[in-house]
Tab-separated table of C-alpha atoms in Angstrom:
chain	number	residue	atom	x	y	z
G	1	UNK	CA	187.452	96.557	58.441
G	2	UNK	CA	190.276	96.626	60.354
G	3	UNK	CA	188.985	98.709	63.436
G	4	UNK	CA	185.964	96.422	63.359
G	5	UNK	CA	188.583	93.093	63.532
G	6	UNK	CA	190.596	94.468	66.141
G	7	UNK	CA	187.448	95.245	68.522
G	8	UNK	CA	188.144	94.385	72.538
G	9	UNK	CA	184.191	93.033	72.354
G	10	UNK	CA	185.364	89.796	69.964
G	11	UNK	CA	181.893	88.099	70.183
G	12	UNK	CA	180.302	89.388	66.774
G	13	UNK	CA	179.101	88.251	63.284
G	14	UNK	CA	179.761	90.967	60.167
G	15	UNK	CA	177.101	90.590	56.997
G	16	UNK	CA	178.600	92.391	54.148
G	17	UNK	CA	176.166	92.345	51.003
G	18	UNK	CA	177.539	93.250	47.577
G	19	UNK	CA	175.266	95.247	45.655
G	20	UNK	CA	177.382	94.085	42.364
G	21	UNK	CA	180.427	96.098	42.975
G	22	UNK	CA	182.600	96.060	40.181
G	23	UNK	CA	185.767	97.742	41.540
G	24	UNK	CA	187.286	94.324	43.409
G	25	UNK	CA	186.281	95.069	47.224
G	26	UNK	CA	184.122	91.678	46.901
G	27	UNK	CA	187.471	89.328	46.368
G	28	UNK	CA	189.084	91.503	49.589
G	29	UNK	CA	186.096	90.435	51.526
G	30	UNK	CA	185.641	86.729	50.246
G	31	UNK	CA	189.180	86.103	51.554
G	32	UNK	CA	188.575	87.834	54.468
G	33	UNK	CA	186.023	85.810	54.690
G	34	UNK	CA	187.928	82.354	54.593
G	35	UNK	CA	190.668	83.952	57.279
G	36	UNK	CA	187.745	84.760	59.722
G	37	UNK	CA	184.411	83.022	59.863
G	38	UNK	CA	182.622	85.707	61.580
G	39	UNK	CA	182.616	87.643	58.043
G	40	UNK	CA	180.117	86.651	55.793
G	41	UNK	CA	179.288	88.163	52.381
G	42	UNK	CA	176.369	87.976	50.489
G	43	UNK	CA	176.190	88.898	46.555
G	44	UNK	CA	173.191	90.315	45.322
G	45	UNK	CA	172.620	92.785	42.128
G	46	UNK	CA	172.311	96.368	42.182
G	47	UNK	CA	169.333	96.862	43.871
G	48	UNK	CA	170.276	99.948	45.940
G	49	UNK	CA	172.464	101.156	49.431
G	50	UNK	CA	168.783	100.965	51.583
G	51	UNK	CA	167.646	97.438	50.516
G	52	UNK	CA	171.218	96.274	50.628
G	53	UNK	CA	170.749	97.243	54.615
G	54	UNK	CA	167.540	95.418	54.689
G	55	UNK	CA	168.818	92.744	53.729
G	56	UNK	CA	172.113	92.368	55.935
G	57	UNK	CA	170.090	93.332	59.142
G	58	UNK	CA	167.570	90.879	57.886
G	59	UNK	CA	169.870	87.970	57.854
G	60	UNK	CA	171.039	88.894	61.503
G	61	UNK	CA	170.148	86.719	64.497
G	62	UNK	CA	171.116	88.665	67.501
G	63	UNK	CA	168.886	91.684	69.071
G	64	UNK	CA	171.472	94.534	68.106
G	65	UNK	CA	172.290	95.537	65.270
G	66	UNK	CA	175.379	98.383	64.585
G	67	UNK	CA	175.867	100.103	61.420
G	68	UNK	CA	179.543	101.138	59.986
G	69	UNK	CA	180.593	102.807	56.616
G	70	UNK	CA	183.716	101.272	55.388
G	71	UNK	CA	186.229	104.105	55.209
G	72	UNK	CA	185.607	105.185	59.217
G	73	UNK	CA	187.133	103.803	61.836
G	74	UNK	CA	185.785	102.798	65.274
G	75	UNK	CA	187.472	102.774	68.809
G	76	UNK	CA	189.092	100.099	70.195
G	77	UNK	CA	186.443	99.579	72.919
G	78	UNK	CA	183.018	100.988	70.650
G	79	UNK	CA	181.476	97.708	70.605
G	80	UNK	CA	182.093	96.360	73.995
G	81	UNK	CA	180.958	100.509	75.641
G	82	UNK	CA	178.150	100.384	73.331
G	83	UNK	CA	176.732	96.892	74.274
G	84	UNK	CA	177.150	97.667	78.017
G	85	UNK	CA	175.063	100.560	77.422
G	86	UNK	CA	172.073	99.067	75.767
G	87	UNK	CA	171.962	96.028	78.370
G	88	UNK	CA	171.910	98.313	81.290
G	89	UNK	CA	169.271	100.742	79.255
G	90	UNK	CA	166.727	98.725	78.313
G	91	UNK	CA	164.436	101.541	76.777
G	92	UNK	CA	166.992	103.267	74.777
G	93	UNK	CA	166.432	101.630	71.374
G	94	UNK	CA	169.257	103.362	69.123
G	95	UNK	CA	172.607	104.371	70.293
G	96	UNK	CA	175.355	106.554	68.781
G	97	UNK	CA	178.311	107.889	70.663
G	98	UNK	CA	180.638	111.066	69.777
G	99	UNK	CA	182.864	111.622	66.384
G	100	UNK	CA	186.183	112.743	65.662
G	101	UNK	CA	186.298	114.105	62.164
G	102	UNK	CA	189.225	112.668	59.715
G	103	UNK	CA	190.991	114.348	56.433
G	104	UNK	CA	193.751	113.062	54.320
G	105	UNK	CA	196.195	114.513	56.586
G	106	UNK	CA	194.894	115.915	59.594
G	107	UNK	CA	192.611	115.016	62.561
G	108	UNK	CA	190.852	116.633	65.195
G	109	UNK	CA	187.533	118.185	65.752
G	110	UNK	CA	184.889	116.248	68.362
G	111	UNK	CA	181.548	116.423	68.198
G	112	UNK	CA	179.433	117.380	70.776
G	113	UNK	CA	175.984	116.061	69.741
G	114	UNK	CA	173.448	116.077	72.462
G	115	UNK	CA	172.976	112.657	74.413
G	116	UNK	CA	169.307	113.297	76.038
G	117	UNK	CA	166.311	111.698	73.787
G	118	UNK	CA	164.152	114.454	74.011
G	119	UNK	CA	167.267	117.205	72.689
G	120	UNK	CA	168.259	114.792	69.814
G	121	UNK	CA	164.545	114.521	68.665
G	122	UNK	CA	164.147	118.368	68.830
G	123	UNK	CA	167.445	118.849	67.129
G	124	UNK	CA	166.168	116.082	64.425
G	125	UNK	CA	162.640	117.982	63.755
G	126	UNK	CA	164.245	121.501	63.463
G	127	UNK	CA	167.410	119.493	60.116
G	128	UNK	CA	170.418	119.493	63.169
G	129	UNK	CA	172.370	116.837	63.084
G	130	UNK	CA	172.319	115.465	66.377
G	131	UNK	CA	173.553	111.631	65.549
G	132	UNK	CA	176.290	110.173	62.991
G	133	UNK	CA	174.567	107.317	61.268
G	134	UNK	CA	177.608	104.923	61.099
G	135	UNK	CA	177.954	105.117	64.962
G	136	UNK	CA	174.461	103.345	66.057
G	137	UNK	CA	173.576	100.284	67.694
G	138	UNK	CA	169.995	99.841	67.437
G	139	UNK	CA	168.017	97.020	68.734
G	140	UNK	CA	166.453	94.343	66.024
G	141	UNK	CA	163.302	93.843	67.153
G	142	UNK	CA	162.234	97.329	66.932
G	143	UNK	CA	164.009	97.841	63.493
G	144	UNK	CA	161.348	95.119	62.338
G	145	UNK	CA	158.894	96.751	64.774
G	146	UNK	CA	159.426	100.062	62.325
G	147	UNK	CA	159.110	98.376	59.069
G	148	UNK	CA	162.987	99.143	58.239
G	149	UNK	CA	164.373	101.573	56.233
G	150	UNK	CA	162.154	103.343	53.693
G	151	UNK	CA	162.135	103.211	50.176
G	152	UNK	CA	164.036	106.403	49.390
G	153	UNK	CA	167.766	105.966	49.153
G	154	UNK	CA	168.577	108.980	50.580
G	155	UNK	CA	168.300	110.242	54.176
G	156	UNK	CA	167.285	106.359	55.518
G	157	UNK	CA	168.855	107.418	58.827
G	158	UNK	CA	166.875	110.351	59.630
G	159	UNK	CA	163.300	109.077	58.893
G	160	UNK	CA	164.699	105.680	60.960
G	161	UNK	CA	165.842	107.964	63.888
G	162	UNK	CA	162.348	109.622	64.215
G	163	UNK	CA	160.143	106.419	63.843
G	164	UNK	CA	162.677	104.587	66.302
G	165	UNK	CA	162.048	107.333	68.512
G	166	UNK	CA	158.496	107.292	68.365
G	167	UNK	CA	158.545	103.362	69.996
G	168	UNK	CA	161.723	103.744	72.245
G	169	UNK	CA	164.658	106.304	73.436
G	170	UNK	CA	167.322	107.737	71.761
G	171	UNK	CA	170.802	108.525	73.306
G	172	UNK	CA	174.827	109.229	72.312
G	173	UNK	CA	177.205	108.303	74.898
G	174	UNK	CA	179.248	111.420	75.536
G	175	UNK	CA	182.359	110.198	74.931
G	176	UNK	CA	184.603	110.062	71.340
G	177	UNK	CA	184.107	106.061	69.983
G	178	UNK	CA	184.359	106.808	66.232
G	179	UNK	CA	186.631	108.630	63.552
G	180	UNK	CA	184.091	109.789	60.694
G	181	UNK	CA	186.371	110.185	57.343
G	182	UNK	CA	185.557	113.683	55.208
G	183	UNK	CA	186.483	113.392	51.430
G	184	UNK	CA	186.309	116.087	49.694
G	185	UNK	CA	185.156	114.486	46.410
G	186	UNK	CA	182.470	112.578	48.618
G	187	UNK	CA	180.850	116.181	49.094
G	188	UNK	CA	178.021	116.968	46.555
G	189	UNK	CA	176.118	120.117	46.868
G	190	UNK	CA	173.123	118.975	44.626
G	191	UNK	CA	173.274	115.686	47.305
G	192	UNK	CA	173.059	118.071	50.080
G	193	UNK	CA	170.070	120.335	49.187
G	194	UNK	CA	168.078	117.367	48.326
G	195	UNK	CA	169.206	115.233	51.747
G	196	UNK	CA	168.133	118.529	52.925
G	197	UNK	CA	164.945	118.113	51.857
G	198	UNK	CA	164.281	114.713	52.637
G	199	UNK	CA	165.439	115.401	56.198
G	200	UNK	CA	162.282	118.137	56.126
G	201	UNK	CA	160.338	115.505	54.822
G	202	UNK	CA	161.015	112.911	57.506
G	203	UNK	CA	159.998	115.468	59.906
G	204	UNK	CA	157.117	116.415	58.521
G	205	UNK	CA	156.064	112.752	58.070
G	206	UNK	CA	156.453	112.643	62.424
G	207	UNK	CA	154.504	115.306	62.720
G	208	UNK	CA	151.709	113.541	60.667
G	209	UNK	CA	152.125	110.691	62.290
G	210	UNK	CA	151.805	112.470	65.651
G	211	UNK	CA	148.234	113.419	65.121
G	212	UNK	CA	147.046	110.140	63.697
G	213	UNK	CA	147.092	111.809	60.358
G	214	UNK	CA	147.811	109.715	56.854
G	215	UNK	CA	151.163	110.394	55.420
G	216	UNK	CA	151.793	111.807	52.275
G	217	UNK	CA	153.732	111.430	49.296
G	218	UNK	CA	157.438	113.038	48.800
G	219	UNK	CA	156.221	114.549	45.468
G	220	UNK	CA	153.234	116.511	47.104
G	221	UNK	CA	155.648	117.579	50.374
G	222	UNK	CA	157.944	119.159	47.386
G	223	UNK	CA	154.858	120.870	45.751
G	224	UNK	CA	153.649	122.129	49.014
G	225	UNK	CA	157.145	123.227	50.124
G	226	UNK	CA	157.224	124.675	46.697
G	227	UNK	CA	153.542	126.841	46.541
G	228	UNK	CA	152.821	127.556	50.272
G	229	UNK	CA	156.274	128.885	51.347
G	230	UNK	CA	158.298	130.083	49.027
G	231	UNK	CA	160.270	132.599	51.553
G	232	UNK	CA	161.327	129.720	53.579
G	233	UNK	CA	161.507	127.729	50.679
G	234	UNK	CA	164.536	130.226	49.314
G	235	UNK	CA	165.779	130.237	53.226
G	236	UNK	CA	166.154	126.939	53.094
G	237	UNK	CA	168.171	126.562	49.398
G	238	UNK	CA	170.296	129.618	51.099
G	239	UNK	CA	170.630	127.447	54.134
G	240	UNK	CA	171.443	123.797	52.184
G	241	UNK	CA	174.232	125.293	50.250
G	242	UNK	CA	176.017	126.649	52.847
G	243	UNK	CA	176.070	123.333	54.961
G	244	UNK	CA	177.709	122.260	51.269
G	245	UNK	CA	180.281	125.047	51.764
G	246	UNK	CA	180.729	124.150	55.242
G	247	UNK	CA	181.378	120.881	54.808
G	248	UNK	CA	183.980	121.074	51.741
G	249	UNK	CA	185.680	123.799	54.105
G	250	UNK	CA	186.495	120.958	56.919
G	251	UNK	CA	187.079	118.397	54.330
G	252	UNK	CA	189.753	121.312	52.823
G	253	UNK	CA	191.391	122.005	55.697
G	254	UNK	CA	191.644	118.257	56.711
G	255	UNK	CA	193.337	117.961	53.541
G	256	UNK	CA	195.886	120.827	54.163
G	257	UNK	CA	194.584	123.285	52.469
G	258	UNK	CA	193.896	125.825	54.845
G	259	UNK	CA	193.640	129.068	52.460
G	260	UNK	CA	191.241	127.388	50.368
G	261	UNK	CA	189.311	126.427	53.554
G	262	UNK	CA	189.056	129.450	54.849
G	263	UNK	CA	187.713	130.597	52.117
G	264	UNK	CA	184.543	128.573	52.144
G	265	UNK	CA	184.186	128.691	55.715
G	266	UNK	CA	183.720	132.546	54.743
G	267	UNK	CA	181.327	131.578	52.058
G	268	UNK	CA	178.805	129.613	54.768
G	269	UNK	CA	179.175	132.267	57.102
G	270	UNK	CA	178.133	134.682	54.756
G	271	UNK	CA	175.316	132.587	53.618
G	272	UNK	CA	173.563	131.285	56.984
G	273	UNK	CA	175.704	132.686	59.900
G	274	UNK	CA	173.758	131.881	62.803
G	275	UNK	CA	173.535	127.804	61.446
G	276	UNK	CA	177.401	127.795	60.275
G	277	UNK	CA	178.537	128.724	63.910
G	278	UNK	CA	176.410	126.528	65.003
G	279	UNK	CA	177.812	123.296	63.635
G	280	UNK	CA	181.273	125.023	64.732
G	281	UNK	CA	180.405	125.204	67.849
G	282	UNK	CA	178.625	121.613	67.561
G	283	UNK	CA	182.390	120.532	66.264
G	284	UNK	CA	184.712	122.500	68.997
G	285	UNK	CA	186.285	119.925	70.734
G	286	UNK	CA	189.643	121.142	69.165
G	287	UNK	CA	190.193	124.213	68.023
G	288	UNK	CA	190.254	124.100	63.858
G	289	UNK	CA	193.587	125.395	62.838
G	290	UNK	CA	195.296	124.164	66.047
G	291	UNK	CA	198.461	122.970	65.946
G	292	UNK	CA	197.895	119.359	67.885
G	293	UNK	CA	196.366	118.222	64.451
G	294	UNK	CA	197.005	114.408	63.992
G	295	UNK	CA	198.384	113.523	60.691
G	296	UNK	CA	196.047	110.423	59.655
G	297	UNK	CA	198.844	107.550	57.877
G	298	UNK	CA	197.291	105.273	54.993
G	299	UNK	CA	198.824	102.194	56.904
G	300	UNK	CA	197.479	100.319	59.977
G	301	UNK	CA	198.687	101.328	63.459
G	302	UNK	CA	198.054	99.808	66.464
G	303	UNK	CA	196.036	103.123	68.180
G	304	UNK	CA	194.154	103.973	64.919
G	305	UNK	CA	193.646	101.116	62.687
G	306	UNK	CA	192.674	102.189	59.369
G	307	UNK	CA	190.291	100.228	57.181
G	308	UNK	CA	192.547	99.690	54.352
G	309	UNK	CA	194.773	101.123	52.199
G	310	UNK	CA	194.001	104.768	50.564
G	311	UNK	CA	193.027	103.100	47.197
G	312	UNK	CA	190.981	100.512	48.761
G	313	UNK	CA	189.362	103.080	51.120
G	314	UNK	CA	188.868	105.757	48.078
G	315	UNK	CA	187.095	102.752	46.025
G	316	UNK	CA	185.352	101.176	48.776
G	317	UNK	CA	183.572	104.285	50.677
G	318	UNK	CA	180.537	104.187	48.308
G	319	UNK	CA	180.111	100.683	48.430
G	320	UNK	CA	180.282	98.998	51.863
G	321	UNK	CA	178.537	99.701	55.173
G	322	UNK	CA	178.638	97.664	58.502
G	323	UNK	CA	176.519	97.173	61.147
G	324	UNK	CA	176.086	95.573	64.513
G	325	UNK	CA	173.920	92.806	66.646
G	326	UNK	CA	174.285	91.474	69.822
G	327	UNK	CA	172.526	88.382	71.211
G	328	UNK	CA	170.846	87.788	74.756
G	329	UNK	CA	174.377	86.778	76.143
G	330	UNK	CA	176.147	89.807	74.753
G	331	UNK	CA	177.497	88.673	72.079
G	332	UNK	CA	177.482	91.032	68.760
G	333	UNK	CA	177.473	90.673	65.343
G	334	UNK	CA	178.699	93.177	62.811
G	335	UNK	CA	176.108	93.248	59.919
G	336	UNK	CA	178.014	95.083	57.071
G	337	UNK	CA	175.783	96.127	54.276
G	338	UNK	CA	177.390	97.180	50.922
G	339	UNK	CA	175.596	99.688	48.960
């Protein structure tokens, strides 16, 4: 929250829906509420992290629209580099810029996803990652155009990615605007084979879609998956649990825990080699076990603003997510949605 308040682009409006959170996040953000009327919250009962964003970016007004998860932080100047970009791009629909990963105690590693439309789409169609979901701006109108987010409450952002790119252009400003948090408790392997698998899904929806074809269910994609490919079916179960071990190896060694990291960064490699360096090499802005490692404090600062305390972080990360929306004259609106 803080990051978001302390933006040099100060023209903006942040929606942040409760999805009947029980762990006291929706007093924080009532009172922020009353301190700043830009915030505005909006109760609701569990109905779920995807309709929860619905419903924020539904209750926006202005024509773009930024998405943030609550434990992250953003760059001073995101906002205002972001906007510039999308109001001297008209046909790029959805933005995202460059990450810097974040531990408990360390910093470092930069992404280096690719910023052309037609390498993120490839990278999309083939499971890469190629954007971080919480860094977008994405414009409104075609959000609406799309039909929203689907039904499924897990990989949202990869079957939005592909439909946004089948009506606009997708780019990532080359340039470090965000600091995605790893928790190592966040980190589910089960999660990760079936995001995995909905990612596969998405994809093969865009291919149906590309030859006018009627989509199918999720159910029958799994039974075909399941009958007409076994071998790649067991590639890919190979290939899903070592991004898991991949994963909980950064989130180790952000924690300190070096040895342990090690360890599972050993694991991947010995389970999918050719994706695991990959990613690495995907992540090699610093080098892993460098010494110029940040320590990351629980307390605001004025060159890293954290989003709250560690408690308040730890409790908050499943629940909240922002966004963003600008209007005609530039001005933006930060449409948080909690999940």
């Amino acid at each position: 929250m803080e990051s978001v308040l302390a933006q040099s682009f100060t023209d903006w409006e942040m929606i942040v829906v409760n999805d009947g959170s029980t762990d006291g996040s929706p007093q924080y953000l009532h009172d922020l509420a009353k301190q700043d009327d830009r915030v505005r919250v909006i109760d609701q009962s569990n109905q779920g992290q995807n309709a929860a964003a619905n419903h924020a970016i539904s209750l926006a007004k202005a024509p773009l629209v930024a998405r943030m998860d609550a434990d992250d932080v953003c760059d001073l100047h995101r906002l205002e580099k972001q906007v510039a970009f999308m109001r001297d791009n008209p046909t790029v629909g959805l933005l995202g810029t460059q990450i810097r990963r974040l531990g408990d105690r360390r910093s470092g590693l930069h992404s280096s996803f690719p910023t052309d439309h037609d390498e993120i789409v490839s990278a999309l169609l083939q499971n890469h990652h190629a954007i971080c979901n919480p860094t977008i701006v994405f414009r409104r109108s075609l959000f609406e155009q799309i039909g929203g987010y689907w039904e499924h409450n897990i990989a949202e952002d990869w079957d939005m990615f592909l439909r946004m790119a089948e009506v606009s252009r997708l780019a990532n400003l080359d340039e470090v605007l965000f600091s995605y948090r790893f928790h190592r408790g966040s980190i589910n392997g089960r999660r990760i084979v079936e995001a995995q698998l909905f990612n596969e899904y998405a994809a093969s929806q865009w291919h149906l879609r590309r030859q006018d074809l009627p989509g199918t269910s999720f159910e029958q994609f799994i039974s075909d998956h399941r009958s007409s490919r076994w071998p790649t079916s067991w590639l890919f179960s190979i290939d899903s649990h070592s991004i898991g071990q991949y994963r909980q190896a950064v989130a180790e060694i952000y924690s300190g825990r070096s040895i342990r990291g090690s360890m599972r960064l050993c694991f991947a490699m010995a389970m999918s080699p050719l994706r695991t360096l990959r990613r690495a090499k995907r992540m090699s802005g610093r080098i892993l076990f460098g010494s110029d490692q940040s320590v990351v404090h629980a307390d605001p600062v004025q060159d890293l603003p954290i989003v709250a305390s560690r408690t308040e972080r730890e409790s908050s990360s499943r629940q909240s997510q922002p966004n963003v929306s600008t209007n005609p004259d530039d001005s933006v609106k930060a449409v948080a949605g909690k999940g």
